[in-house]
Every structure is written in structure tokens, then in C-alpha cells.
Short mmCIF file of C-alpha atoms in Angstrom, two decimals:
data_model
loop_
_atom_site.label_atom_id
_atom_site.label_comp_id
_atom_site.label_asym_id
_atom_site.label_seq_id
_atom_site.Cartn_x
_atom_site.Cartn_y
_atom_site.Cartn_z
CA MET L 1 106.22 75.05 51.67
CA VAL L 2 103.26 76.68 53.53
CA LEU L 3 103.59 76.98 57.28
CA SER L 4 100.77 74.34 57.91
CA GLN L 5 102.95 71.78 56.13
CA TRP L 6 105.96 72.30 58.44
CA PRO L 7 106.57 69.68 61.20
CA ALA L 8 104.63 70.66 64.35
CA SER L 9 107.89 70.98 66.26
CA GLU L 10 108.99 73.73 63.89
CA ARG L 11 105.84 75.75 63.67
CA PRO L 12 105.94 79.00 65.67
CA ARG L 13 102.59 78.64 67.41
CA GLU L 14 103.20 75.13 68.44
CA ARG L 15 106.71 76.02 69.68
CA PHE L 16 105.29 79.00 71.53
CA ILE L 17 102.84 76.72 73.44
CA ALA L 18 105.34 73.94 74.11
CA GLU L 19 108.45 76.03 74.87
CA GLY L 20 107.44 79.64 75.68
CA ALA L 21 107.81 82.91 73.84
CA ASN L 22 111.46 83.33 74.95
CA LYS L 23 112.48 80.35 72.92
CA LEU L 24 111.27 81.83 69.65
CA THR L 25 113.36 83.90 67.30
CA ASP L 26 112.37 87.48 66.27
CA ALA L 27 111.11 86.23 63.00
CA GLU L 28 108.97 83.55 64.66
CA LEU L 29 107.43 86.10 67.08
CA ILE L 30 106.68 88.52 64.25
CA ALA L 31 105.17 85.64 62.24
CA LEU L 32 102.75 84.97 64.99
CA VAL L 33 101.69 88.66 64.96
CA LEU L 34 101.30 88.68 61.14
CA HIS L 35 99.23 85.52 61.27
CA THR L 36 99.39 84.86 57.55
CA GLY L 37 102.05 84.95 54.84
CA VAL L 38 101.69 85.83 51.16
CA ARG L 39 101.58 83.69 48.03
CA GLY L 40 104.83 81.77 47.68
CA ARG L 41 106.10 82.81 51.17
CA SER L 42 105.29 81.51 54.62
CA THR L 43 104.53 83.78 57.51
CA VAL L 44 108.03 83.21 58.85
CA ASP L 45 109.60 83.99 55.42
CA LEU L 46 107.61 87.16 55.35
CA ALA L 47 108.73 88.13 58.90
CA ARG L 48 112.40 87.43 57.97
CA SER L 49 112.18 89.65 54.90
CA LEU L 50 110.69 92.44 57.03
CA LEU L 51 113.47 92.27 59.59
CA THR L 52 116.04 92.43 56.79
CA GLU L 53 114.32 95.30 55.08
CA TYR L 54 114.05 97.40 58.33
CA GLY L 55 117.43 96.33 59.78
CA GLY L 56 116.08 94.73 62.84
CA LEU L 57 113.20 94.42 65.28
CA ALA L 58 113.42 97.98 66.76
CA ASP L 59 113.16 99.78 63.53
CA LEU L 60 110.39 97.51 62.23
CA LEU L 61 108.19 98.03 65.32
CA CYS L 62 108.82 101.80 65.24
CA ALA L 63 107.90 102.27 61.59
CA ASP L 64 104.76 104.25 60.96
CA SER L 65 101.81 102.80 59.06
CA LYS L 66 102.62 104.59 55.83
CA ARG L 67 106.08 103.05 55.69
CA LEU L 68 104.76 99.60 56.72
CA LEU L 69 102.15 99.72 53.91
CA SER L 70 104.98 100.31 51.32
CA SER L 71 106.48 96.91 52.26
CA PRO L 72 105.64 93.88 50.09
CA GLY L 73 103.10 91.65 51.69
CA ILE L 74 101.88 94.17 54.30
CA GLY L 75 98.36 95.40 54.20
CA GLU L 76 96.33 97.47 56.65
CA ALA L 77 95.64 94.50 58.97
CA LYS L 78 99.27 93.42 59.31
CA ALA L 79 100.42 97.10 59.70
CA ALA L 80 97.90 97.48 62.54
CA ARG L 81 99.07 94.31 64.22
CA LEU L 82 102.62 95.45 64.13
CA GLY L 83 101.81 98.91 65.46
CA VAL L 84 99.82 97.43 68.33
CA ILE L 85 102.92 95.60 69.64
CA LEU L 86 104.84 98.80 70.34
CA GLU L 87 101.84 100.61 71.85
CA LEU L 88 101.07 97.66 74.20
CA SER L 89 104.66 97.63 75.26
CA HIS L 90 104.57 101.33 76.13
CA ARG L 91 101.34 100.86 78.09
CA HIS L 92 102.81 97.98 79.87
CA LEU L 93 105.86 100.01 81.00
CA ALA L 94 103.63 102.95 82.08
CA GLU L 95 100.97 100.97 84.01
CA PRO L 96 103.07 100.31 87.10
CA LEU L 97 103.67 104.13 87.39
CA ALA L 98 99.97 105.04 87.65
CA GLY L 99 99.07 106.38 91.06
CA ARG L 100 102.65 105.99 92.24
CA ASN L 101 104.79 108.59 94.03
CA VAL L 102 107.07 109.68 91.32
CA LEU L 103 109.77 110.81 93.76
CA GLU L 104 109.82 107.51 95.59
CA ASN L 105 109.82 105.65 92.18
CA SER L 106 112.27 107.84 90.28
CA THR L 107 114.22 104.87 89.06
CA ALA L 108 111.13 103.25 87.51
CA THR L 109 110.05 106.64 86.09
CA ARG L 110 113.39 107.24 84.42
CA ASN L 111 113.61 103.60 83.10
CA TYR L 112 110.17 104.11 81.59
CA PHE L 113 111.23 107.20 79.68
CA ARG L 114 114.49 105.67 78.59
CA ALA L 115 112.52 102.77 77.06
CA ARG L 116 109.63 104.99 75.82
CA PHE L 117 111.89 107.33 73.84
CA ARG L 118 114.66 104.96 72.87
CA ASP L 119 113.71 104.40 69.27
CA CYS L 120 111.92 107.70 68.48
CA SER L 121 113.34 109.32 65.41
CA ARG L 122 111.64 112.70 66.09
CA GLU L 123 111.50 114.89 69.21
CA VAL L 124 108.47 114.26 71.42
CA PHE L 125 107.70 116.57 74.25
CA SER L 126 105.62 115.03 77.04
CA CYS L 127 104.07 116.14 80.30
CA LEU L 128 103.80 114.03 83.40
CA PHE L 129 101.00 115.54 85.46
CA LEU L 130 101.13 115.01 89.27
CA ASN L 131 98.79 115.65 92.16
CA ASN L 132 99.77 117.45 95.32
CA GLN L 133 101.34 114.22 96.76
CA HIS L 134 103.45 114.00 93.58
CA GLN L 135 101.56 110.92 92.50
CA ILE L 136 101.28 110.41 88.74
CA VAL L 137 97.81 111.52 87.46
CA LYS L 138 98.41 111.29 83.67
CA LEU L 139 101.19 111.13 81.15
CA GLU L 140 100.51 112.84 77.91
CA GLU L 141 102.62 113.28 74.70
CA MET L 142 101.94 116.96 73.93
CA PHE L 143 104.04 117.95 70.97
CA THR L 144 105.96 116.04 68.20
CA GLY L 145 108.61 117.62 66.00
CA THR L 146 111.50 116.87 63.79
CA ILE L 147 114.79 115.09 64.48
CA ASP L 148 116.21 118.09 66.30
CA ALA L 149 113.21 120.25 67.44
CA ALA L 150 109.58 120.27 68.67
CA ALA L 151 107.43 123.32 68.93
CA VAL L 152 106.15 123.70 72.49
CA TYR L 153 103.13 125.91 73.32
CA PRO L 154 102.91 126.84 77.02
CA ARG L 155 99.14 127.73 76.68
CA GLU L 156 98.37 124.14 75.75
CA VAL L 157 100.39 122.77 78.73
CA VAL L 158 98.46 125.12 81.04
CA LYS L 159 95.16 123.94 79.60
CA ARG L 160 96.06 120.24 80.17
CA ALA L 161 97.40 121.00 83.67
CA LEU L 162 94.04 122.64 84.58
CA TYR L 163 92.09 119.75 82.99
CA HIS L 164 93.89 117.19 85.15
CA ASN L 165 93.78 119.50 88.22
CA ALA L 166 97.57 119.04 88.54
CA ALA L 167 99.64 120.41 91.28
CA ALA L 168 103.02 119.81 89.55
CA VAL L 169 104.49 118.54 86.29
CA ILE L 170 107.59 116.91 84.99
CA LEU L 171 108.59 117.66 81.48
CA PRO L 172 110.29 114.81 79.59
CA HIS L 173 111.41 115.07 76.04
CA ASN L 174 113.90 113.19 73.92
CA HIS L 175 116.89 114.14 71.87
CA PRO L 176 117.15 111.67 68.87
CA SER L 177 120.60 113.04 68.24
CA GLY L 178 121.98 111.09 71.22
CA VAL L 179 123.06 114.14 73.10
CA ALA L 180 121.31 114.33 76.41
CA GLU L 181 122.56 117.82 77.46
CA PRO L 182 119.82 120.49 77.35
CA SER L 183 120.02 123.00 74.40
CA GLN L 184 119.51 126.74 74.77
CA ALA L 185 115.99 126.16 73.31
CA ASP L 186 115.32 123.69 76.15
CA VAL L 187 116.40 126.25 78.72
CA ALA L 188 114.30 128.93 77.17
CA ILE L 189 111.13 126.76 76.93
CA THR L 190 111.61 125.62 80.48
CA ARG L 191 111.57 129.21 81.71
CA ARG L 192 108.48 129.99 79.57
CA LEU L 193 106.63 126.95 80.88
CA LYS L 194 107.56 127.72 84.50
CA GLU L 195 106.32 131.29 84.05
CA ALA L 196 103.06 130.11 82.48
CA LEU L 197 102.37 127.39 85.05
CA ASP L 198 103.26 129.75 87.99
CA THR L 199 100.18 131.67 87.06
CA ILE L 200 97.99 128.69 88.01
CA ASP L 201 100.18 127.48 90.96
CA VAL L 202 101.48 124.45 89.18
CA ARG L 203 105.15 123.61 89.98
CA VAL L 204 107.63 122.44 87.39
CA LEU L 205 109.70 119.83 89.26
CA ASP L 206 112.07 118.59 86.47
CA HIS L 207 112.76 118.82 82.83
CA LEU L 208 114.20 115.52 81.61
CA THR L 209 116.14 115.20 78.41
CA VAL L 210 116.33 111.66 77.10
CA SER L 211 118.92 110.44 74.56
CA TYR L 212 119.05 107.08 72.73
CA THR L 213 121.78 105.76 74.93
CA HIS L 214 121.15 107.24 78.35
CA LEU L 215 118.90 109.51 80.45
CA ARG L 216 119.89 112.48 82.50
CA ALA L 217 117.53 114.51 84.73
CA HIS L 218 118.33 118.24 84.93
CA GLU L 219 116.68 120.09 87.81
CA THR L 220 114.63 122.98 86.51
CA LEU L 221 116.26 125.40 88.81
CA ARG L 222 119.59 124.86 86.99
CA TYR L 223 117.87 126.33 84.03
CA LEU L 224 116.44 129.28 85.77
CA VAL L 225 119.24 130.65 88.00
#
């Protein structure tokens, strides 16, 4: 039965309007995003099959376009809609940090990075550029690598710091392995970045390593003593 033939009280859009989004299942919410089903399957049926295929909501939303396009019933439009959900959630989390004092809002900052990197399957090295009041100017994802490494180029970080006229930076990156402790490579790149940024009078305040399950902040000076 196509979705339009379902009783109004069971259709996701009508339920969303009448009861609110929090009353809908994951499949119903995904169905609203997909908008249409495929021949022989309603939008909800398609959503359920995707959740089963990917093992849940998190892995579905984190899938890249190439993987999504390999799933039955998913074309470019549906893949784009699914990708938009994750990006909007990231921007929603980041927006309250804009122009805020990162030191006074350290909990919000750390919670943001915990959520931002939670489902990343590859290492992503970011830079949080700050002004001389330690307010956030810009967050940029600078380098993406493999499951256990990301190549980081200090010259590129210096270029972006100059572009943003930054006075300080915080360096967050994730460890998909689930181990939050810094590696020897993390220690080495922190030293190299500090040396490079010192040449333009930009301070490295922290280097955060984020795991799937928790976040720990390691003071840069711990790496450098």
C-alpha cells in the first residue's frame, strides 16, 4: 500500500504536525526526509530497509554519497537530503559558539567536538581560530586521513591563521580507535605546529584528542616540556 493510502493518523507527515517530531520513529523521520519511496515500497518501508542495511541511524547519516548511491532506492536527490541532515546538525551545534569566549564556554566547546567527531570513521584534524580575546573566529576542518592517521601540514595552518588574523588556536582532532590519549605522532605535530605558529605570534592553547566515547583535553605544554 502506498503511503497516501495509509490512514491519516499513521502517515509520518500528519503525525509530525499533530504530535511533533519527537513522537516519530527513526524510520518515520527518515521517510519525511526521503520524501518518496520506490515502486512496491512506501517511503517508510524504504527508510526501514536503509536503517537495517546501515545498522542504525548514526551509520546511515554518516555514510558518504558514494555509499548511499549504492543502496537500492537511493538516487542523487535522496543521498543529498540525507547528507544535509548531518551537516545541518553540525552547524546547529557550532552556531552558539560563534563569537563566544572559548575559555568561558569550555564545556560547550568540548561537547561540540564530542558530538562533531563521534561518528567519524577517519581522523579529521581541525583548527579553532581565536582572536586576542580568545573568542572564536572560525572553525575549519583542515586535514582528513585514515582510521589511524591524518597528514598535517604546518604551513597550511599558518596560512589559515594569517587569513583569519588569529591570535591563538586550539587544535582538535579525533581518534576513531576510541583511545583518547595522544600518540607520539600527536606530540610531534603539536611541537611542529607550535614552532611554526610562534613565527607569526599565534599561540597554541590546546590540542584536544577526541575519541568515540569521551573527550579529553591535553594542555599543549604537556607535549612540549
